[in-house]
Coordinates of C-alpha atoms and ligand atoms in Angstrom, one line a residue:
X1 CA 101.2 94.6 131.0
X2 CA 99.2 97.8 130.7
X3 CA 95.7 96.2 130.7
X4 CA 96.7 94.2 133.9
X5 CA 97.7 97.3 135.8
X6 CA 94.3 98.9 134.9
X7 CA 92.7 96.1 136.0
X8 CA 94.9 95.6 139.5
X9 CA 93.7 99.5 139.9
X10 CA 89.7 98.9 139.8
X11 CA 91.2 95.5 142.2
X12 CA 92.7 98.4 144.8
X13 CA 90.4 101.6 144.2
X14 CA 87.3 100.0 143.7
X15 CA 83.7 101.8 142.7
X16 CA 81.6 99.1 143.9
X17 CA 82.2 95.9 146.2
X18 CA 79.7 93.0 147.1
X19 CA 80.7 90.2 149.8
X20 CA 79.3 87.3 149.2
X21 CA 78.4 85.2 152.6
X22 CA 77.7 88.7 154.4
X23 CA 76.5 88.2 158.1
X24 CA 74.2 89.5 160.3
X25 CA 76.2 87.3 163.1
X26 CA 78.6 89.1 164.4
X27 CA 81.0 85.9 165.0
X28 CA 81.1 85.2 161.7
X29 CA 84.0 85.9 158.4
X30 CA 81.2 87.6 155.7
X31 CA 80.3 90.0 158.4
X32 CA 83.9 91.6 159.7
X33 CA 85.0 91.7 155.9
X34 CA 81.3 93.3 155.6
X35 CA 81.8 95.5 158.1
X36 CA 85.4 96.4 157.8
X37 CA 84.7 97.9 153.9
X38 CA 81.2 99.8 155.6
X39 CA 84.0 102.1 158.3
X40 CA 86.5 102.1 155.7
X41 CA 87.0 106.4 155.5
X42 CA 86.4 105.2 151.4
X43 CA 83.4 105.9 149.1
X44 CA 81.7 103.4 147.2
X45 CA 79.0 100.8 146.3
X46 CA 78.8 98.0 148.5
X47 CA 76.1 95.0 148.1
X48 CA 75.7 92.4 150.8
X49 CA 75.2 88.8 149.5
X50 CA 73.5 86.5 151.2
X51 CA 70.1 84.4 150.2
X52 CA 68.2 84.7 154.1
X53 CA 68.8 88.4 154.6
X54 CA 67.3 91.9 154.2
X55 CA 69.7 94.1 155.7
X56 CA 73.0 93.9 156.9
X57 CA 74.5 96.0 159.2
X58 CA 72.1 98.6 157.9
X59 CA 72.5 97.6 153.9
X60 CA 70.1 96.6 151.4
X61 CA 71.0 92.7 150.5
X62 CA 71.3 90.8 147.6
X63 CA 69.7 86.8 147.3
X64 CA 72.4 86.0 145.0
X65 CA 75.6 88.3 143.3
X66 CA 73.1 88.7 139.6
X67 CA 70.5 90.2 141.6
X68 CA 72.6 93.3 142.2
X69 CA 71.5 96.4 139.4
X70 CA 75.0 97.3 138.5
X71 CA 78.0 96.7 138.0
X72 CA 80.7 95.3 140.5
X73 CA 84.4 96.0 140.7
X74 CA 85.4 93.5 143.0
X75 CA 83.4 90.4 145.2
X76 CA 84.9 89.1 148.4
X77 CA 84.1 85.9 148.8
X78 CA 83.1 84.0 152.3
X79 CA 81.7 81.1 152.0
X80 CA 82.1 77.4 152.4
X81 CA 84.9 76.5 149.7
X82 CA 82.7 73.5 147.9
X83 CA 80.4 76.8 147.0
X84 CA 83.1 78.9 146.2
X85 CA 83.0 77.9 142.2
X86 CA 79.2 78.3 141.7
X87 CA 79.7 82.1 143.4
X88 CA 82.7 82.4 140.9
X89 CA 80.6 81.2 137.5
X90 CA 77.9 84.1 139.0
X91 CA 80.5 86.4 139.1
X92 CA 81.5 85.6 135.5
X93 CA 77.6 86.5 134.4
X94 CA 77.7 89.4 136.5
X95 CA 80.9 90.7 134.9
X96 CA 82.9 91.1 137.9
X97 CA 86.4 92.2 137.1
X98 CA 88.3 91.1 140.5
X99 CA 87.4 88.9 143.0
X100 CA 88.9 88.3 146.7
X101 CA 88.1 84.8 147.7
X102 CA 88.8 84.4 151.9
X103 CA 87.7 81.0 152.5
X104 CA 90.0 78.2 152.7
X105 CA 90.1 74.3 152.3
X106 CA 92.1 73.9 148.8
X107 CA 95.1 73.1 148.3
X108 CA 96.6 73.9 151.6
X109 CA 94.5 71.2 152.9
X110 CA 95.0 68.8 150.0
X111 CA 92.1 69.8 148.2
X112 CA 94.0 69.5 144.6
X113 CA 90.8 69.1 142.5
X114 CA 88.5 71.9 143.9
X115 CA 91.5 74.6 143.4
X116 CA 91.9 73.3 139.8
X117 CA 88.7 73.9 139.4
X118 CA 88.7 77.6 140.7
X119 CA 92.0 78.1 138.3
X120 CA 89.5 76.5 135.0
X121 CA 87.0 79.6 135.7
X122 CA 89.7 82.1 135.5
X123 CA 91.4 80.9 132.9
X124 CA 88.1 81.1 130.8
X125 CA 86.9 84.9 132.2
X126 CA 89.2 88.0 132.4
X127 CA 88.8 88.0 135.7
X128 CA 91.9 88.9 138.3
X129 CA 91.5 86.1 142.1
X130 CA 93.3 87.0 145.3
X131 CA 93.4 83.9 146.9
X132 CA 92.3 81.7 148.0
X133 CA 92.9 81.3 151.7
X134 CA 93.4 85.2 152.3
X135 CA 92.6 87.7 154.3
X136 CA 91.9 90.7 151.6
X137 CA 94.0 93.7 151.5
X138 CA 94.1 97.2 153.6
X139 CA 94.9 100.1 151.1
X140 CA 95.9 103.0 153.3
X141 CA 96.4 104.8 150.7
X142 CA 93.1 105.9 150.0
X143 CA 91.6 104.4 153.6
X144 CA 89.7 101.3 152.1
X145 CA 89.9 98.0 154.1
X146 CA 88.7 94.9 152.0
X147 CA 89.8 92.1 154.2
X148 CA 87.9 90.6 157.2
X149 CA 90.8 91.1 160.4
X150 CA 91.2 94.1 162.5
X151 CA 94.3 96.3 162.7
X152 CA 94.5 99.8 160.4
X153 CA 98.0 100.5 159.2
X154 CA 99.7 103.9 159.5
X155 CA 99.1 105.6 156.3
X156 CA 103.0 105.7 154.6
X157 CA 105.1 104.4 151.7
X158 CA 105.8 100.7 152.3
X159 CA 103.6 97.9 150.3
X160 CA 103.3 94.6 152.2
X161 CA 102.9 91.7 150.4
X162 CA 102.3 88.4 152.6
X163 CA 101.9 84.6 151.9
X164 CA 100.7 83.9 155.2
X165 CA 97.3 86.0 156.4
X166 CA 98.1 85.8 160.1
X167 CA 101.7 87.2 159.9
X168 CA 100.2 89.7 157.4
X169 CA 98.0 90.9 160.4
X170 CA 101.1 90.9 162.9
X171 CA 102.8 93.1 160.3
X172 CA 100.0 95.8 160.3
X173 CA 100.3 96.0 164.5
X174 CA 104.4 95.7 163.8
X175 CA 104.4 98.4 161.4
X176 CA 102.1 100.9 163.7
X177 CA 104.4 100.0 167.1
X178 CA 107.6 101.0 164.8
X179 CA 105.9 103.9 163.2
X180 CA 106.6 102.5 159.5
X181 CA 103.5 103.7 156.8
X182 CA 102.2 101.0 154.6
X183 CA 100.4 102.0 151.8
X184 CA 98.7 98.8 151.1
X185 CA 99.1 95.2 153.0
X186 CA 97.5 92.5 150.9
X187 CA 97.7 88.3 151.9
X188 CA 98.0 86.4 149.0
X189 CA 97.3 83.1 149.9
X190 CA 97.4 80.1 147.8
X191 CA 98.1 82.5 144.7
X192 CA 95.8 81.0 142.3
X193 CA 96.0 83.7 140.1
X194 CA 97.3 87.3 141.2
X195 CA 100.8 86.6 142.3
X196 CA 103.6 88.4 143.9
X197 CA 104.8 89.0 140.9
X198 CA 101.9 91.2 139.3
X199 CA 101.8 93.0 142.7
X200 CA 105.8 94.0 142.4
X201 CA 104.3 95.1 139.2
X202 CA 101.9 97.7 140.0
X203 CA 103.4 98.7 142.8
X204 CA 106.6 99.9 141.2
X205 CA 104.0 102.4 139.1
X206 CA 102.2 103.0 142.5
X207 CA 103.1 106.9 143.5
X208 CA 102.1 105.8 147.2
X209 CA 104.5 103.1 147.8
X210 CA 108.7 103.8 147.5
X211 CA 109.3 100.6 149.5
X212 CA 107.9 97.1 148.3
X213 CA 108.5 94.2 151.2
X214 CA 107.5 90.5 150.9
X215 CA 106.9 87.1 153.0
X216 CA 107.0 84.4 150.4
X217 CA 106.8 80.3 151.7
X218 CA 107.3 80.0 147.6
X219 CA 107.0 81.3 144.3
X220 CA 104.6 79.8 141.0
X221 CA 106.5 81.1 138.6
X222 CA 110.8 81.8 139.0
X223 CA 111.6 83.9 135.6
X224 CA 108.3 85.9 136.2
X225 CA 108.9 86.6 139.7
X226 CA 112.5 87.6 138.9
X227 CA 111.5 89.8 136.0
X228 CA 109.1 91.5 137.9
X229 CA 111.7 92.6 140.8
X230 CA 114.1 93.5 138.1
X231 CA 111.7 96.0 136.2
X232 CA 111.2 97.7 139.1
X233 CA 112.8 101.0 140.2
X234 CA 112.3 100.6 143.8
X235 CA 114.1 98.6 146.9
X236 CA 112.5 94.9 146.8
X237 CA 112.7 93.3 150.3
X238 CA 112.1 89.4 150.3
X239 CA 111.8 87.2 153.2
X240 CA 111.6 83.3 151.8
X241 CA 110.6 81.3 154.2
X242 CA 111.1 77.6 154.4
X243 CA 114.8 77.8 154.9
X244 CA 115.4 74.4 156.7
X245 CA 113.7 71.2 155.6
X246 CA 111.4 71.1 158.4
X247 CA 110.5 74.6 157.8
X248 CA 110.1 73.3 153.8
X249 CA 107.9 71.1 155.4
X250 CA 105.7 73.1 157.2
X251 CA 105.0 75.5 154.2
X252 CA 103.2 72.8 152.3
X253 CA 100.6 72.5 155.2
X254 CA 100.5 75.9 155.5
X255 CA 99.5 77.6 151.9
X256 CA 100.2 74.4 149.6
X257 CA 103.5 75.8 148.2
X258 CA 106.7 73.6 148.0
X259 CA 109.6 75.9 149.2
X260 CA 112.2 74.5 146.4
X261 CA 116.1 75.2 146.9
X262 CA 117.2 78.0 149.5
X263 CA 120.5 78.7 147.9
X264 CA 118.6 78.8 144.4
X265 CA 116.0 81.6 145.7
X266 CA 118.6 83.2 147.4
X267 CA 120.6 83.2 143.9
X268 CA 118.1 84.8 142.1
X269 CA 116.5 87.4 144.3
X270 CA 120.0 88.9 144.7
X271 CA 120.0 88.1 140.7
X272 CA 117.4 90.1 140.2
X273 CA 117.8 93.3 142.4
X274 CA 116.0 92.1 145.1
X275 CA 117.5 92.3 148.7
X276 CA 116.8 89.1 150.9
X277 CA 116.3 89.8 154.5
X278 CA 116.4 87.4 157.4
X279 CA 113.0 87.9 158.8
X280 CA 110.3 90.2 159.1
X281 CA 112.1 92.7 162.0
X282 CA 115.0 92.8 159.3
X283 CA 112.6 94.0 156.4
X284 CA 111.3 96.5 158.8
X285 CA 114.3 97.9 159.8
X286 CA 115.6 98.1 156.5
X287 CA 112.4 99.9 154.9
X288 CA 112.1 102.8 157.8
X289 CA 115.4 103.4 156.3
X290 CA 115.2 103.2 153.0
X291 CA 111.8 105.1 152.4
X292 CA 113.2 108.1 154.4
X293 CA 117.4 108.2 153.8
X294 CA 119.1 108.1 150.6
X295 CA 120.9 105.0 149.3
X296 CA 124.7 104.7 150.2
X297 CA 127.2 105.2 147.2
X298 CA 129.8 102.5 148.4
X299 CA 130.3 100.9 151.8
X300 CA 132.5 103.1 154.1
X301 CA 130.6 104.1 156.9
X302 CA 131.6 106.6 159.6
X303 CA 130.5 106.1 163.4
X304 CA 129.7 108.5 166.1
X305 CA 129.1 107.3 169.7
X306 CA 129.7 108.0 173.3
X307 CA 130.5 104.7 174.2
X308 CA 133.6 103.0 173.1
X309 CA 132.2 99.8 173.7
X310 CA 129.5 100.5 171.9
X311 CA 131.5 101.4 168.9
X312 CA 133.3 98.6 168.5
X313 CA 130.7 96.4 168.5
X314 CA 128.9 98.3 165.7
X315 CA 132.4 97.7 163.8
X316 CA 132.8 94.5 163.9
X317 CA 128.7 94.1 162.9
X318 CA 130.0 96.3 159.9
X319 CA 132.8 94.9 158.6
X320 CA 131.2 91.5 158.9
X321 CA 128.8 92.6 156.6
X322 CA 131.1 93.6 154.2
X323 CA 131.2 97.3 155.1
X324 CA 134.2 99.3 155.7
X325 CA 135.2 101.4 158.7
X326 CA 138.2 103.5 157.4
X327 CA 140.3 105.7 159.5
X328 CA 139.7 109.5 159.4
X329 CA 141.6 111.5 157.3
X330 CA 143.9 114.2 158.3
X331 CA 141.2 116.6 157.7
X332 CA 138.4 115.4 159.1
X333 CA 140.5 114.0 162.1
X334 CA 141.6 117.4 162.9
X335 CA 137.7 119.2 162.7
X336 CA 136.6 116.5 165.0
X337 CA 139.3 117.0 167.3
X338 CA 139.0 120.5 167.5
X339 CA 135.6 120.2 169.2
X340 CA 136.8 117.3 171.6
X341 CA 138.3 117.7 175.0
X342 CA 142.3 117.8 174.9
X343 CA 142.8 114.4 175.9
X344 CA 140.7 112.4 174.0
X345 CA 142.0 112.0 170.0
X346 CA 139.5 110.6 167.3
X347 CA 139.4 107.6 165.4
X348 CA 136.8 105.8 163.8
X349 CA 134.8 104.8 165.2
X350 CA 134.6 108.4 166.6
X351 CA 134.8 108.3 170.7
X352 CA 132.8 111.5 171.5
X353 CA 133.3 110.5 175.4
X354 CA 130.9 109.6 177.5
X355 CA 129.7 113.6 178.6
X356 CA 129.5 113.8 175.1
X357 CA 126.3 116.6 174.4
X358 CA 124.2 117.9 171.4
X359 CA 126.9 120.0 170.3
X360 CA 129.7 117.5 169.9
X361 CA 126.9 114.9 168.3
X362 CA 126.0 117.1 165.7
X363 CA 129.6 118.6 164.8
X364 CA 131.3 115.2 164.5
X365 CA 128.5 113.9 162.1
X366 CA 128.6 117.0 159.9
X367 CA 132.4 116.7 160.0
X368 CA 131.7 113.0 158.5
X369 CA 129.3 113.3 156.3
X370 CA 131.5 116.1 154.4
X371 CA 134.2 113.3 154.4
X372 CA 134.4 112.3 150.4
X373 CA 135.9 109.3 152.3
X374 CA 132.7 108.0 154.0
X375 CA 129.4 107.1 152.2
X376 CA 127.1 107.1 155.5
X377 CA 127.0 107.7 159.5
X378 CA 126.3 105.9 162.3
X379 CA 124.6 107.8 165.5
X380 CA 125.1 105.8 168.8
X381 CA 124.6 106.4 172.4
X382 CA 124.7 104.3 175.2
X383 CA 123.7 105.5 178.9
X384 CA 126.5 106.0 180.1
X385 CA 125.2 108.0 183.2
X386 CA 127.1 111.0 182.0
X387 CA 125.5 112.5 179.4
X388 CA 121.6 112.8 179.0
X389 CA 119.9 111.1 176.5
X390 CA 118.0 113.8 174.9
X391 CA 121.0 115.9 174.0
X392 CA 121.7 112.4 171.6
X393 CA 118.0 112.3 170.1
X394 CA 117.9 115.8 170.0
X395 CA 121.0 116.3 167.9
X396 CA 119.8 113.7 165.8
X397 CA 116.3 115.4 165.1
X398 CA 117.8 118.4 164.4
X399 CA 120.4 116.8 161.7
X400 CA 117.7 114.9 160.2
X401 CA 114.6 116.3 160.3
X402 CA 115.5 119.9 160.7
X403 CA 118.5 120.5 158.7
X404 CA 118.0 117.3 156.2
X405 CA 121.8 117.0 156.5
X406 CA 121.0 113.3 154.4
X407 CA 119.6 115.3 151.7
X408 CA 122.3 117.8 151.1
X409 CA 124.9 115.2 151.3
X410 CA 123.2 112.6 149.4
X411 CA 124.5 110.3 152.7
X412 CA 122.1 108.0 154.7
X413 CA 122.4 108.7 158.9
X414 CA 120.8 105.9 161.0
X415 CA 120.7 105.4 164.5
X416 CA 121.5 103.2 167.6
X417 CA 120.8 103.1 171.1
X418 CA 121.2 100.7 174.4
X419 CA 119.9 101.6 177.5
X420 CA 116.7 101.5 179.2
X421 CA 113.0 103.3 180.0
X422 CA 114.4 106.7 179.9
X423 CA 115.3 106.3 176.5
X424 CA 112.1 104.4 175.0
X425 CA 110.2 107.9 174.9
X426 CA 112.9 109.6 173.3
X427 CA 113.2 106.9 171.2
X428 CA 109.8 106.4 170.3
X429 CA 110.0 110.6 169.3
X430 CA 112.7 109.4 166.4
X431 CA 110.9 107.0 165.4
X432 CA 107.7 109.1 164.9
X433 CA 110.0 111.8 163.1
X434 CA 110.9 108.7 160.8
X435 CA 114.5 108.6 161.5
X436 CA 115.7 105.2 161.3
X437 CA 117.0 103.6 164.7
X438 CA 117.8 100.8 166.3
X439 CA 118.3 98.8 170.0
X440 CA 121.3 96.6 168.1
X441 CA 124.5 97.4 166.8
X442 CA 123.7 94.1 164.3
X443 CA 120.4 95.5 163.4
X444 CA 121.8 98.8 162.3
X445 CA 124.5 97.2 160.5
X446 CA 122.7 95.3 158.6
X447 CA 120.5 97.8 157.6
X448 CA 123.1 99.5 156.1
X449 CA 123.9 96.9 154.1
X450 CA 120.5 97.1 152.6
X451 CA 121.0 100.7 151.9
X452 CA 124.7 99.4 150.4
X453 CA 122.8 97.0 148.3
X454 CA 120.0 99.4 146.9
X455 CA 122.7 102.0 146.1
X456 CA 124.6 99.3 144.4
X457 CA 121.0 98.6 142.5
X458 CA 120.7 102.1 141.4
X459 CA 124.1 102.4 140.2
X460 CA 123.8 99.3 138.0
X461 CA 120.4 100.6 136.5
X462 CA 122.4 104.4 135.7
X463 CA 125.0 102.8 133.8
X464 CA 122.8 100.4 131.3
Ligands
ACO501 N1 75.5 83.2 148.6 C1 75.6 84.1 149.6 N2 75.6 83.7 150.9 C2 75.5 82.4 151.2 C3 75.4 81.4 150.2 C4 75.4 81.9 148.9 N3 75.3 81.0 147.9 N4 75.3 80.2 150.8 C5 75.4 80.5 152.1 N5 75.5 81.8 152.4 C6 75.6 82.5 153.6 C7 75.3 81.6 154.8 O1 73.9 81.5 155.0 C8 76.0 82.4 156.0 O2 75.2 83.4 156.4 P1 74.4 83.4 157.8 O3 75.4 83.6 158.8 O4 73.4 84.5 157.7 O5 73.7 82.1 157.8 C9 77.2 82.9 155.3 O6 77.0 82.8 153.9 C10 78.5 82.2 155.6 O7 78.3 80.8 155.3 P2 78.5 79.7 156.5 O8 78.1 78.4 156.0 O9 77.9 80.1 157.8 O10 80.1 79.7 156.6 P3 81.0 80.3 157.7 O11 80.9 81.8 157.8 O12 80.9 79.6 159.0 O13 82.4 80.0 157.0 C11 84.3 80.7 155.7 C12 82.8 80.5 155.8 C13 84.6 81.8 156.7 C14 84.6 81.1 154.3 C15 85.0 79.4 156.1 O14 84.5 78.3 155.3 C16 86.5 79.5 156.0 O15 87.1 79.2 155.0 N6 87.1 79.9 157.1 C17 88.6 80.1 157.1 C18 88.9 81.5 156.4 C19 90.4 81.8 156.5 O16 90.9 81.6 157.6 N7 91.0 82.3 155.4 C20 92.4 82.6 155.4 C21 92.6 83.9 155.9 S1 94.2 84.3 156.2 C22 94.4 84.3 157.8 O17 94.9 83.3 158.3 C23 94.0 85.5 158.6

């Protein structure tokens, strides 16, 4: 355990990186992955490979991987996958500790025997393989990009592990539009060797990442992958893919992988800790939250909004999650009332009306959150034509990023919203803020079931 985290760390901070099938064409794989790790705001060695060349993109190159004078920390590898084992056995003379190896045409194409022999060389070397079939990995963390697509990821707290390269990439461009941080996004393709599983693993002991989120089409090894998500102290978002049979039978063509029983994977993720999540958008939404907001204690939730409407719906999406809406008590009732126009009287969900300004907003919350009866708030405005929208986000940025009210009560507060243009902006301002919020009342529910479920995580790891 120890000696593979060392060796996942010269994997992610590496001294010294050749590629191997570097390009002078700008079209081609070797030369984006070349030139992605040459911009990288990251200092270290880097050693184009390739047997035609001089220079690349300004660099000194190598004929072949043992021509290079020292050592090498990790090779990508681009080339033609029937070459792929001769560039491996050179990087087993050389040394090389971790290798990324892009190119496909294994298993995911049927190609059984080559892969096998790609999984032969590691077993005899000490040598960690991302891949193959992969598109590297971006660590934001520390600004170096080893993987040949475009897209740089807000520097933040979330890890990203993906099974598929291309959604990996849509998660990057995802992430920025939502302002959620990664700290490292990393495909792992046909997952010869490092596997979900050692990645939960070193980024539970990762200070950068508080977050870890995955898109598996399958996992190698079950008790592994389960012991993995169980050791660490830090929410685990899955989303399994392969749900129906057809979608089963598209992962097989996709990375190789058979996607086994639904009902068993969702058994033992929730087993283990882990919190399974629809689809990407529901990781998301559930990560922005839980990076930022504390976990909730137990499941009573209060609600704040200006539309009745609104906050009905956002009950019923809570209770059919399994979270509670409980009426106000006498205390709390009367605070909230005090500050509320003579004829309307609060419940909960709390009916600010639809006038309803910064001042009332920002009361009513407080007046929850000090409510031993509720474990967590609900924001929610709708344009009503009343009231103006910023008097909602601004009572919202002041309770959360002003005043921390989360922090001193040890309660999460999330957001929602429906209207139109005039709030994007505004919207867009919380979200840069990093306050959690959201355009449905089932998209904010269910993200605080995920904060429900990691509270219930934490709890269970306190009392053992
Ligand atoms: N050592 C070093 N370089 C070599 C060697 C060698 N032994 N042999 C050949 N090369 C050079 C070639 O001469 C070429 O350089 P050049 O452009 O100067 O001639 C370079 O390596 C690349 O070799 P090519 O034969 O031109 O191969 P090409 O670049 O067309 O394709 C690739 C290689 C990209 C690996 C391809 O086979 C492949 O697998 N493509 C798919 C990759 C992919 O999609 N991976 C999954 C990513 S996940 C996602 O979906 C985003």
């Amino acid at each position: 355990m120890l000696e593979m985290t060392h060796r996942l760390d010269t994997f992610f901070k590496p001294k010294s990186i050749a590629v191997v099938g570097a390009s002078s064409n700008t079209t081609k794989i070797g030369h984006a992955a070349l030139k992605n790790i040459l911009i990288s705001d990251y200092d270290c060695k880097v050693y184009p490979i390739n047997p035609h060349e001089e220079k690349i993109l300004g660099e000194k190159c190598y004929k072949k991987l043992t021509d290079v004078p020292g050592k090498i920390d990790l090779v990508l590898i681009s080339v033609p996958a029937k070459i792929v084992p001769d560039i491996m056995l050179d990087c087993v003379s050389k040394n090389v500790e971790n290798i990324i190896i892009i190119s496909s045409g294994f298993s995911e194409v049927g190609n059984h025997e080559l892969e096998k022999r790609l999984e032969e060389i590691i077993k005899k070397s000490k040598m960690r393989v991302l891949g193959p079939n992969v598109m590297g990995y971006k660590n934001a963390s520390i600004g170096l990009d080893a993987s040949f697509v475009y897209g740089n990821p807000r520097k933040g707290n979330v890890a990203l592990i993906s099974q598929s390269g291309a959604l990996g990439i849509g998660m990057i461009y995802l992430a920025n539009n939502e302002f959620m941080g990664v700290s490292k996004i990393i495909g792992v393709g046909n997952k010869i060797d490092i596997d979900d599983d050692d990645l939960i693993d070193y980024f539970a002991q990762d200070p950068e990442t508080k977050v870890v989120g995955l898109y598996i089409e399958a996992v190698k090894e079950g008790r592994t992958f389960m012991n993995s998500i169980k050791a660490c102290d830090k929410p685990v978002l899955v989303v399994k893919a392969g749900r129906s049979r057809a979608g089963a039978r598209a992962t097989a063509s996709h990375t190789g992988s058979m996607a086994g029983s639904d009902d068993i994977y969702s058994a033992a993720i929730k087993q283990a800790g882990g919190i399974r999540c629809r689809d990407i958008v529901e990781l998301f939404d559930m990560a922005k939250a839980l990076v930022g907001q504390p976990p909730l204690k137990g499941n009573k939730i209060g609600i704040v909004t200006n539309g009745g409407g609104l906050g009905i719906l956002l009950t019923d999406a809570c209770e059919e999650n399994g979270l509670i809406i409980p009426k106000l008590s006498k205390k709390t009732h009367k605070k909230i009332d005090d500050i509320l126009p003579d004829l309307i009287s609060p419940n909960n969900p709390v009916d600010l009306s639809a006038d309803a300004g910064f001042l009332r907003y920002e009361l009513a919350t407080s007046a929850l959150l000090e409510d031993p009866n509720i474990d967590g708030v609900i924001v929610a405005s709708v344009h009503g034509g009343y009231a103006r929208p910023e008097e909602f986000t601004g009572a919202i940025l002041k309770m959360i990023r002003e005043r921390k009210l989360h922090e001193e009560y040890k309660k999460p507060i999330i957001a929602t919203w429906v209207g139109g243009r005039e709030y994007e902006d505004l919207v867009l301002d919380l979200k840069a803020s990093g306050v959690p919020v959201y355009p449905s009342a089932w998209r904010t529910a269910r993200t605080m079931v995920g904060l429900y479920l990691e509270g219930q995580r934490v709890k269970r790891e306190k009392s053992k």
